[in-house]
Tab-separated table of C-alpha atoms and ligand atoms in Angstrom:
chain	number	residue	atom	x	y	z
E	1	MET	CA	98.698	81.484	131.004
E	2	ARG	CA	100.113	80.608	127.625
E	3	THR	CA	98.758	78.452	124.797
E	4	GLN	CA	99.211	78.055	121.065
E	5	VAL	CA	95.545	78.610	120.126
E	6	GLY	CA	93.115	80.400	122.433
E	7	ILE	CA	89.538	79.414	121.592
E	8	ILE	CA	86.603	81.597	122.603
E	9	GLY	CA	83.299	79.709	122.793
E	10	ALA	CA	82.381	76.096	123.604
E	11	GLY	CA	79.740	75.552	120.922
E	12	PRO	CA	80.189	73.025	118.108
E	13	ALA	CA	82.844	75.214	116.417
E	14	GLY	CA	85.105	75.810	119.438
E	15	LEU	CA	84.836	72.280	120.796
E	16	THR	CA	85.447	70.550	117.460
E	17	LEU	CA	88.423	72.835	116.828
E	18	SER	CA	89.857	71.939	120.216
E	19	LEU	CA	89.667	68.203	119.428
E	20	LEU	CA	91.077	68.672	115.917
E	21	LEU	CA	94.030	70.676	117.258
E	22	HIS	CA	94.695	68.222	120.066
E	23	ARG	CA	94.896	65.415	117.485
E	24	LEU	CA	97.559	67.480	115.679
E	25	GLY	CA	99.497	68.063	118.887
E	26	ILE	CA	98.571	71.773	118.995
E	27	ASP	CA	97.985	73.106	122.487
E	28	ASN	CA	94.738	75.016	123.103
E	29	ILE	CA	92.441	76.386	125.806
E	30	ILE	CA	88.702	77.074	125.466
E	31	ILE	CA	86.943	79.795	127.408
E	32	GLU	CA	83.146	79.879	127.578
E	33	ASN	CA	80.922	82.351	129.363
E	34	ARG	CA	78.081	79.895	130.081
E	35	SER	CA	78.110	76.882	132.389
E	36	ARG	CA	78.705	73.345	131.146
E	37	ALA	CA	75.117	72.418	132.062
E	38	TYR	CA	73.773	75.374	130.066
E	39	VAL	CA	75.629	74.604	126.826
E	40	GLU	CA	74.792	70.912	127.139
E	41	ALA	CA	71.070	71.680	127.412
E	42	ARG	CA	70.819	74.369	124.727
E	43	ILE	CA	68.374	72.993	122.138
E	44	ARG	CA	69.308	73.763	118.556
E	45	ALA	CA	68.848	72.038	115.197
E	46	GLY	CA	69.934	68.467	114.731
E	47	VAL	CA	70.971	67.421	111.245
E	48	LEU	CA	74.487	66.182	110.482
E	49	GLU	CA	75.710	66.041	106.909
E	50	HIS	CA	77.237	62.792	105.702
E	51	TRP	CA	80.914	63.856	105.985
E	52	ALA	CA	80.370	65.475	109.420
E	53	THR	CA	79.329	62.124	110.906
E	54	ASP	CA	82.549	60.602	109.538
E	55	LEU	CA	84.577	63.413	111.116
E	56	LEU	CA	82.983	62.798	114.524
E	57	ASP	CA	83.990	59.139	114.178
E	58	GLU	CA	87.547	60.090	113.238
E	59	LEU	CA	87.755	62.298	116.301
E	60	GLY	CA	86.629	59.392	118.475
E	61	VAL	CA	83.328	61.032	119.457
E	62	GLY	CA	80.935	59.202	117.127
E	63	ALA	CA	79.876	56.248	119.294
E	64	ARG	CA	76.708	57.705	120.853
E	65	MET	CA	75.754	59.443	117.588
E	66	ARG	CA	76.020	56.096	115.719
E	67	LYS	CA	73.896	54.395	118.382
E	68	GLN	CA	71.224	57.029	119.052
E	69	GLY	CA	71.319	59.141	115.883
E	70	LEU	CA	68.635	58.443	113.291
E	71	VAL	CA	69.942	57.817	109.780
E	72	HIS	CA	67.593	59.273	107.170
E	73	GLU	CA	67.697	58.379	103.496
E	74	GLY	CA	65.444	61.205	102.378
E	75	ILE	CA	62.978	63.955	103.272
E	76	GLU	CA	59.391	64.679	102.317
E	77	ILE	CA	58.362	67.962	100.736
E	78	ARG	CA	54.677	68.580	101.127
E	79	VAL	CA	52.372	71.194	99.617
E	80	ASN	CA	48.961	71.716	101.199
E	81	GLY	CA	48.832	68.156	102.447
E	82	VAL	CA	50.279	66.386	99.415
E	83	GLY	CA	53.782	65.016	99.932
E	84	ARG	CA	56.562	63.884	97.626
E	85	ARG	CA	59.740	62.251	98.813
E	86	ILE	CA	63.270	63.297	97.889
E	87	ASP	CA	65.230	60.061	98.060
E	88	PHE	CA	68.812	61.009	98.952
E	89	LYS	CA	70.037	57.452	98.889
E	90	SER	CA	68.956	56.729	95.330
E	91	LEU	CA	69.724	60.242	94.024
E	92	VAL	CA	73.192	60.822	95.520
E	93	ASN	CA	73.895	57.637	97.514
E	94	LYS	CA	74.322	59.517	100.795
E	95	THR	CA	72.315	59.920	103.990
E	96	ILE	CA	71.995	62.433	106.822
E	97	THR	CA	71.924	61.739	110.567
E	98	VAL	CA	69.408	63.351	112.903
E	99	TYR	CA	71.155	63.897	116.243
E	100	GLY	CA	70.577	66.978	118.399
E	101	GLN	CA	73.302	69.611	118.390
E	102	HIS	CA	73.364	69.609	122.192
E	103	GLU	CA	74.058	65.873	122.132
E	104	VAL	CA	77.025	66.547	119.855
E	105	VAL	CA	78.144	69.258	122.287
E	106	LYS	CA	77.901	66.816	125.226
E	107	ASP	CA	79.998	64.229	123.370
E	108	LEU	CA	82.631	66.814	122.396
E	109	ILE	CA	82.952	68.204	125.943
E	110	GLN	CA	83.188	64.749	127.463
E	111	ALA	CA	85.866	63.693	124.957
E	112	ARG	CA	87.952	66.843	125.333
E	113	LEU	CA	87.879	66.776	129.136
E	114	SER	CA	88.811	63.104	129.208
E	115	GLN	CA	91.888	63.966	127.122
E	116	GLY	CA	92.864	66.410	129.853
E	117	GLY	CA	91.792	69.366	127.708
E	118	ARG	CA	91.196	72.718	129.342
E	119	ILE	CA	87.730	74.305	129.089
E	120	GLU	CA	87.089	77.277	131.366
E	121	PHE	CA	83.313	77.581	131.796
E	122	GLU	CA	81.459	80.518	133.380
E	123	VAL	CA	83.975	83.206	132.518
E	124	SER	CA	82.934	86.842	132.100
E	125	ASP	CA	84.312	90.081	130.647
E	126	THR	CA	86.065	88.333	127.760
E	127	SER	CA	88.167	90.631	125.584
E	128	VAL	CA	90.888	90.196	122.950
E	129	HIS	CA	94.033	92.358	122.713
E	130	ASP	CA	97.276	92.884	120.772
E	131	LEU	CA	95.701	91.491	117.622
E	132	GLU	CA	98.358	93.252	115.513
E	133	SER	CA	101.194	91.500	117.330
E	134	ASP	CA	102.307	87.885	116.956
E	135	LYS	CA	101.263	87.237	120.563
E	136	PRO	CA	97.587	88.206	120.793
E	137	THR	CA	95.977	87.856	124.215
E	138	ILE	CA	92.592	86.940	125.688
E	139	ARG	CA	91.503	88.496	128.976
E	140	PHE	CA	88.597	87.277	131.083
E	141	LYS	CA	87.357	87.019	134.629
E	142	LYS	CA	86.497	83.870	136.507
E	143	ASN	CA	85.257	83.738	140.099
E	144	GLY	CA	86.021	87.451	140.367
E	145	GLU	CA	89.695	87.036	139.375
E	146	SER	CA	91.241	88.465	136.200
E	147	HIS	CA	93.168	86.166	133.851
E	148	GLU	CA	95.162	86.611	130.662
E	149	ILE	CA	96.053	83.975	128.072
E	150	THR	CA	98.915	84.738	125.686
E	151	CYS	CA	98.347	82.930	122.381
E	152	ASP	CA	99.899	82.492	118.938
E	153	PHE	CA	96.403	82.630	117.427
E	154	ILE	CA	92.874	83.300	118.641
E	155	ALA	CA	89.853	81.418	117.285
E	156	GLY	CA	86.661	83.450	117.639
E	157	CYS	CA	84.074	80.645	117.943
E	158	ASP	CA	81.806	82.772	120.128
E	159	GLY	CA	78.640	82.741	118.051
E	160	PHE	CA	76.668	85.557	116.459
E	161	HIS	CA	76.520	87.695	119.636
E	162	GLY	CA	80.146	87.131	120.652
E	163	ILE	CA	82.876	89.715	121.183
E	164	CYS	CA	85.386	88.596	118.556
E	165	ARG	CA	83.728	89.969	115.430
E	166	PRO	CA	83.115	93.406	117.022
E	167	SER	CA	86.780	93.469	118.157
E	168	VAL	CA	88.014	93.689	114.565
E	169	PRO	CA	88.870	97.332	113.728
E	170	THR	CA	86.184	99.259	111.866
E	171	GLY	CA	86.443	99.072	108.104
E	172	VAL	CA	88.118	95.655	107.908
E	173	LEU	CA	84.979	93.527	107.678
E	174	THR	CA	82.109	93.777	105.227
E	175	GLU	CA	78.799	92.328	106.371
E	176	PHE	CA	76.134	90.867	104.075
E	177	GLU	CA	72.705	90.306	105.524
E	178	ARG	CA	69.113	89.386	104.782
E	179	VAL	CA	66.470	89.363	107.494
E	180	TYR	CA	63.299	87.385	106.715
E	181	PRO	CA	59.813	88.646	107.619
E	182	PHE	CA	58.990	85.476	109.544
E	183	GLY	CA	60.285	83.240	112.330
E	184	TRP	CA	59.833	79.709	113.646
E	185	LEU	CA	57.875	78.723	116.707
E	186	GLY	CA	59.629	75.489	117.720
E	187	ILE	CA	58.550	72.782	120.129
E	188	LEU	CA	60.150	69.702	121.603
E	189	ALA	CA	57.500	67.228	122.766
E	190	GLU	CA	56.954	63.781	124.179
E	191	SER	CA	55.093	62.371	121.221
E	192	PRO	CA	55.875	59.925	118.423
E	193	PRO	CA	57.071	61.674	115.247
E	194	VAL	CA	54.514	62.028	112.445
E	195	ASN	CA	56.864	60.350	109.988
E	196	HIS	CA	60.143	58.405	110.030
E	197	GLU	CA	61.749	61.227	107.993
E	198	LEU	CA	61.490	65.029	108.127
E	199	ILE	CA	58.483	66.682	106.484
E	200	TYR	CA	59.051	70.193	105.118
E	201	ASN	CA	55.590	71.533	104.510
E	202	ASN	CA	54.449	74.506	102.466
E	203	HIS	CA	50.866	75.377	103.374
E	204	ASP	CA	48.475	78.232	102.663
E	205	ARG	CA	48.527	78.908	106.430
E	206	GLY	CA	52.331	79.028	106.496
E	207	PHE	CA	55.316	76.693	106.619
E	208	SER	CA	55.642	73.865	109.122
E	209	LEU	CA	58.352	71.279	109.753
E	210	TYR	CA	57.840	67.880	111.384
E	211	ALA	CA	61.093	66.502	112.774
E	212	MET	CA	62.198	64.318	115.656
E	213	ARG	CA	64.993	63.727	118.125
E	214	ALA	CA	64.282	60.123	119.096
E	215	PRO	CA	61.643	57.459	118.395
E	216	MET	CA	59.288	59.046	120.968
E	217	ILE	CA	60.410	62.691	120.792
E	218	THR	CA	58.970	65.118	118.267
E	219	ARG	CA	60.589	68.369	117.211
E	220	ALA	CA	58.261	70.571	115.179
E	221	TYR	CA	58.134	74.139	113.944
E	222	LEU	CA	55.456	76.547	112.735
E	223	GLN	CA	56.094	79.631	110.658
E	224	CYS	CA	55.154	82.666	112.758
E	225	ASP	CA	55.966	86.369	112.977
E	226	PRO	CA	59.642	87.041	113.755
E	227	ASP	CA	58.743	88.822	117.001
E	228	GLU	CA	56.003	86.380	118.039
E	229	ASP	CA	55.734	85.738	121.776
E	230	ALA	CA	55.879	81.953	122.332
E	231	LYS	CA	54.003	82.401	125.632
E	232	LYS	CA	50.952	83.552	123.668
E	233	TRP	CA	50.664	80.093	122.127
E	234	PRO	CA	48.888	77.620	124.418
E	235	ASP	CA	50.088	74.067	123.827
E	236	GLU	CA	46.689	72.962	122.453
E	237	GLU	CA	46.780	75.740	119.862
E	238	ILE	CA	50.255	74.686	118.695
E	239	TRP	CA	49.098	71.097	118.224
E	240	ALA	CA	45.914	72.224	116.457
E	241	GLU	CA	47.900	74.392	114.046
E	242	LEU	CA	50.465	71.633	113.390
E	243	LYS	CA	47.529	69.335	112.542
E	244	ARG	CA	45.855	71.865	110.261
E	245	ARG	CA	49.029	72.516	108.318
E	246	LEU	CA	49.780	68.805	107.904
E	247	GLY	CA	46.641	68.516	105.783
E	248	PRO	CA	43.479	66.396	105.891
E	249	GLU	CA	45.213	63.442	107.597
E	250	GLY	CA	46.702	65.727	110.291
E	251	GLU	CA	43.962	64.962	112.790
E	252	THR	CA	44.591	61.211	112.719
E	253	ARG	CA	48.306	61.124	111.965
E	254	LEU	CA	49.684	63.644	114.462
E	255	LYS	CA	49.766	62.382	118.027
E	256	THR	CA	49.991	65.067	120.696
E	257	GLY	CA	51.974	64.908	123.947
E	258	ARG	CA	53.616	66.999	126.662
E	259	ILE	CA	55.537	69.969	125.271
E	260	ILE	CA	58.955	70.060	126.953
E	261	GLU	CA	60.332	73.168	125.275
E	262	LYS	CA	58.914	76.044	123.296
E	263	GLY	CA	60.639	79.034	121.678
E	264	VAL	CA	60.700	81.446	118.745
E	265	THR	CA	63.676	81.846	116.405
E	266	ALA	CA	63.966	84.772	114.019
E	267	MET	CA	65.442	83.961	110.634
E	268	ARG	CA	68.378	85.648	108.983
E	269	SER	CA	71.152	85.064	106.499
E	270	PHE	CA	74.427	86.764	107.434
E	271	VAL	CA	78.034	86.581	106.258
E	272	THR	CA	81.072	88.601	107.219
E	273	GLU	CA	84.035	88.905	104.876
E	274	PRO	CA	86.855	88.259	105.464
E	275	MET	CA	86.677	85.865	108.412
E	276	GLN	CA	90.081	86.812	109.682
E	277	TYR	CA	91.985	89.770	111.037
E	278	LYS	CA	95.730	89.172	111.497
E	279	ARG	CA	95.921	86.358	114.088
E	280	LEU	CA	92.232	86.348	114.976
E	281	PHE	CA	90.053	83.889	113.041
E	282	LEU	CA	86.265	83.837	113.090
E	283	ALA	CA	84.506	80.471	112.740
E	284	GLY	CA	80.901	79.242	112.849
E	285	ASP	CA	78.067	81.564	113.863
E	286	ALA	CA	80.607	84.283	114.769
E	287	ALA	CA	81.129	84.691	111.016
E	288	HIS	CA	77.855	83.603	109.447
E	289	ILE	CA	74.238	82.706	110.131
E	290	VAL	CA	71.933	80.658	107.933
E	291	PRO	CA	68.176	80.331	108.282
E	292	PRO	CA	67.482	76.841	109.692
E	293	THR	CA	65.465	75.622	106.687
E	294	GLY	CA	68.514	73.984	105.098
E	295	ALA	CA	69.821	72.581	108.431
E	296	LYS	CA	73.311	73.846	107.651
E	297	GLY	CA	74.352	75.782	110.820
E	298	MET	CA	76.278	73.117	112.727
E	299	ASN	CA	77.721	71.630	109.533
E	300	LEU	CA	79.139	74.950	108.363
E	301	ALA	CA	80.679	75.596	111.786
E	302	THR	CA	82.340	72.171	111.597
E	303	ALA	CA	83.668	72.797	108.077
E	304	ASP	CA	85.194	76.153	109.112
E	305	VAL	CA	87.160	74.642	111.980
E	306	LEU	CA	88.295	71.697	109.869
E	307	PHE	CA	89.803	74.192	107.392
E	308	LEU	CA	91.250	76.243	110.253
E	309	SER	CA	92.888	73.185	111.816
E	310	ARG	CA	94.529	72.327	108.484
E	311	ALA	CA	95.847	75.885	108.178
E	312	LEU	CA	97.281	75.812	111.712
E	313	GLU	CA	98.799	72.387	111.080
E	314	ALA	CA	100.633	73.716	107.992
E	315	PHE	CA	101.883	76.671	110.046
E	316	TYR	CA	103.183	74.633	112.980
E	317	LYS	CA	104.510	71.627	111.050
E	318	SER	CA	106.138	73.351	108.071
E	319	ASN	CA	105.994	77.059	108.780
E	320	ASN	CA	103.763	77.378	105.726
E	321	THR	CA	101.369	80.347	105.971
E	322	ALA	CA	99.570	79.829	102.631
E	323	LEU	CA	96.558	78.064	104.195
E	324	ILE	CA	96.336	80.648	106.976
E	325	GLU	CA	96.243	83.410	104.409
E	326	GLY	CA	93.682	81.461	102.377
E	327	TYR	CA	91.425	80.604	105.363
E	328	SER	CA	88.632	83.068	104.571
E	329	LYS	CA	88.538	82.262	100.882
E	330	LYS	CA	88.439	78.537	101.525
E	331	CYS	CA	85.573	78.826	104.047
E	332	LEU	CA	83.583	81.423	102.140
E	333	SER	CA	83.376	79.328	99.006
E	334	ARG	CA	81.468	76.674	100.997
E	335	ILE	CA	79.544	79.200	103.098
E	336	TRP	CA	78.095	81.060	100.125
E	337	LYS	CA	76.905	77.800	98.576
E	338	ALA	CA	75.222	76.913	101.881
E	339	GLN	CA	73.739	80.430	101.978
E	340	ARG	CA	72.403	79.946	98.469
E	341	PHE	CA	70.854	76.603	99.407
E	342	SER	CA	69.384	77.847	102.702
E	343	TYR	CA	67.907	80.882	100.936
E	344	PHE	CA	66.456	78.621	98.229
E	345	MET	CA	64.846	76.279	100.782
E	346	THR	CA	63.606	79.178	102.917
E	347	THR	CA	62.017	81.178	100.124
E	348	MET	CA	60.568	78.074	98.462
E	349	LEU	CA	58.890	76.806	101.629
E	350	HIS	CA	57.639	79.875	103.537
E	351	LEU	CA	54.796	82.235	102.817
E	352	ASN	CA	56.221	85.713	102.550
E	353	PRO	CA	53.597	88.301	103.581
E	354	LYS	CA	55.032	90.631	100.935
E	355	ASP	CA	54.565	88.149	98.095
E	356	SER	CA	52.093	88.851	95.295
E	357	ALA	CA	49.718	86.306	93.738
E	358	PHE	CA	52.308	85.939	90.975
E	359	ASP	CA	55.024	85.106	93.513
E	360	ARG	CA	52.823	82.419	95.100
E	361	LYS	CA	52.099	80.801	91.728
E	362	ARG	CA	55.810	80.823	90.893
E	363	GLN	CA	56.601	79.291	94.296
E	364	LEU	CA	54.091	76.464	93.780
E	365	ALA	CA	55.588	75.780	90.347
E	366	GLU	CA	59.046	75.629	91.913
E	367	LEU	CA	57.859	73.102	94.523
E	368	ASP	CA	56.236	71.008	91.795
E	369	TYR	CA	59.406	71.135	89.685
E	370	VAL	CA	61.824	70.307	92.512
E	371	THR	CA	59.754	67.302	93.578
E	372	SER	CA	59.027	65.946	90.094
E	373	SER	CA	62.209	66.536	88.077
E	374	GLU	CA	64.983	64.080	88.872
E	375	ALA	CA	67.633	66.665	87.941
E	376	ALA	CA	66.178	69.256	90.313
E	377	ALA	CA	65.635	66.738	93.120
E	378	LYS	CA	69.216	65.562	92.707
E	379	ALA	CA	70.520	69.109	93.114
E	380	LEU	CA	68.482	69.505	96.309
E	381	ALA	CA	69.693	66.142	97.624
E	382	GLU	CA	73.340	66.902	96.820
E	383	ASN	CA	73.180	70.105	98.855
E	384	TYR	CA	71.121	68.678	101.703
E	385	VAL	CA	73.459	65.764	102.432
E	386	GLY	CA	76.386	68.197	102.191
E	387	LEU	CA	78.574	69.188	99.249
E	388	PRO	CA	81.865	67.303	99.068
E	389	ILE	CA	84.453	68.599	101.504
E	390	ASP	CA	88.022	68.780	100.182
L	1	APR	N1	83.149	84.699	125.947
L	1	APR	C1	83.127	83.335	125.983
L	1	APR	N2	82.212	82.602	125.339
L	1	APR	C2	81.278	83.225	124.618
L	1	APR	C3	81.244	84.642	124.526
L	1	APR	C4	82.223	85.377	125.238
L	1	APR	N3	82.238	86.701	125.197
L	1	APR	N4	80.186	85.001	123.765
L	1	APR	C5	79.595	83.855	123.374
L	1	APR	N5	80.230	82.789	123.896
L	1	APR	C6	79.890	81.366	123.724
L	1	APR	C7	78.408	81.058	123.761
L	1	APR	O1	77.917	80.941	125.083
L	1	APR	C8	78.356	79.739	123.009
L	1	APR	O2	78.483	78.623	123.859
L	1	APR	O3	80.284	80.954	122.441
L	1	APR	C9	79.536	79.786	122.061
L	1	APR	C10	79.111	79.896	120.620
L	1	APR	O4	78.464	78.709	120.257
L	1	APR	P1	77.291	78.631	119.159
L	1	APR	O5	76.423	79.809	119.271
L	1	APR	O6	76.702	77.282	119.283
L	1	APR	O7	78.071	78.791	117.767
L	1	APR	P2	78.992	77.801	116.935
L	1	APR	O8	79.888	76.997	117.804
L	1	APR	O9	79.545	78.621	115.835
L	1	APR	O10	77.981	76.744	116.322
L	1	APR	C11	77.098	77.068	115.294
L	1	APR	O11	75.175	76.801	116.627
L	1	APR	O12	73.707	78.609	116.693
L	1	APR	C12	73.910	77.328	116.280
L	1	APR	O13	72.548	76.984	114.451
L	1	APR	C13	73.827	77.331	114.818
L	1	APR	O14	74.142	75.103	114.422
L	1	APR	C14	74.822	76.328	114.451
L	1	APR	C15	75.842	76.282	115.490
L	2	PHB	C1	65.544	70.068	113.740
L	2	PHB	O1	65.483	68.845	113.846
L	2	PHB	O2	65.513	70.814	114.724
L	2	PHB	C2	65.650	70.631	112.385
L	2	PHB	C3	65.660	69.788	111.297
L	2	PHB	C4	65.767	70.311	110.017
L	2	PHB	C5	65.861	71.679	109.872
L	2	PHB	C6	65.864	72.516	110.948
L	2	PHB	C7	65.756	71.999	112.219
L	2	PHB	O3	65.943	72.170	108.598
């Protein structure tokens, strides 16, 4: 097999890249080790920055998102039961759209397949070769048979646990990491959301987040230990804790329902530099991880592949390699700002077991400042809705 760009991974990064390249007339193939059903059901976060919704429209995959997605003009930040709203619309005149990542993935797969695009699901033994040559290759197995794709470029969109990043020779990449001493116990439930917008809640018992996926579907999270076993949390105990952390009105305001999904996510910040080795590019979670508190994961993955598509366009249309050489720098400037914001939100909202009484007082002052100073609220809003993309 032969293609211009071989894409490894059918998550938001790989799929969006495939559509972007197709629009530019650049041939590509995606290989994915999971099944289509699996990637379409994988529950992840669900916040789209303002510009990302416009990009989905431009790619012709925005229709369902515009119909079913929930447009939010702000968020609430709550401390021990007392909430203050950050009004994005009045502060920065932008909104965000709540639409599950797996719904985006469904729309992208459907669109790419209907264009005649090639996505090979359920492959195994993926490996990349000849990275130093101008014809790098991808090898994989499918249905017991070995295959090889000869490419001009390879896009490593294979997530944090993928094979692309570890295939770069030792010494080329530098990794920057922070692991947090807490995780999130997340639920998806058949119950009406507590609020029409997200509530980020700092509580003496630990952080909680009240979100939603649809008018009758709640998504909620509780701060827990990073290695907590979700099975040890009976459903009633999760609801009781979500009520307690919401504050005095929790009992009346939070309506319980059947829990459809339950899981624990550990939290880390991670960046690899550079995001490129010769003709192999890393994009999305393959290159960086953010803690979910800033809701930046899917948006960053989308920004990376937008920049990558522009670089490949310049190469194919005018033989210009400047954008290809500048790929890492261009992405990392946005990534580090998203890391800064995600770190800020994470440390401001969670209880860190290592914090002193001084740290807690400082944290409460920060929450008070951010929710009462227009300048500080504006900075939060500007980052939350997504910094301008150029
Ligand atoms: N061969 C083929 N596919 C692979 C391989 C492999 N060796 N290893 C991993 N994959 C696939 C995974 O099964 C997954 O479908 O690569 C895909 C990577 O997708 P994501 O993990 O969703 O990563 P990305 O597309 O970068 O999107 C980032 O996903 O993890 C969330 O919160 C994160 O919102 C962010 C978004
Ligand atoms: C979610 O809806 O799952 C969600 C929302 C906001 C976040 C993280 C997750 O910051």
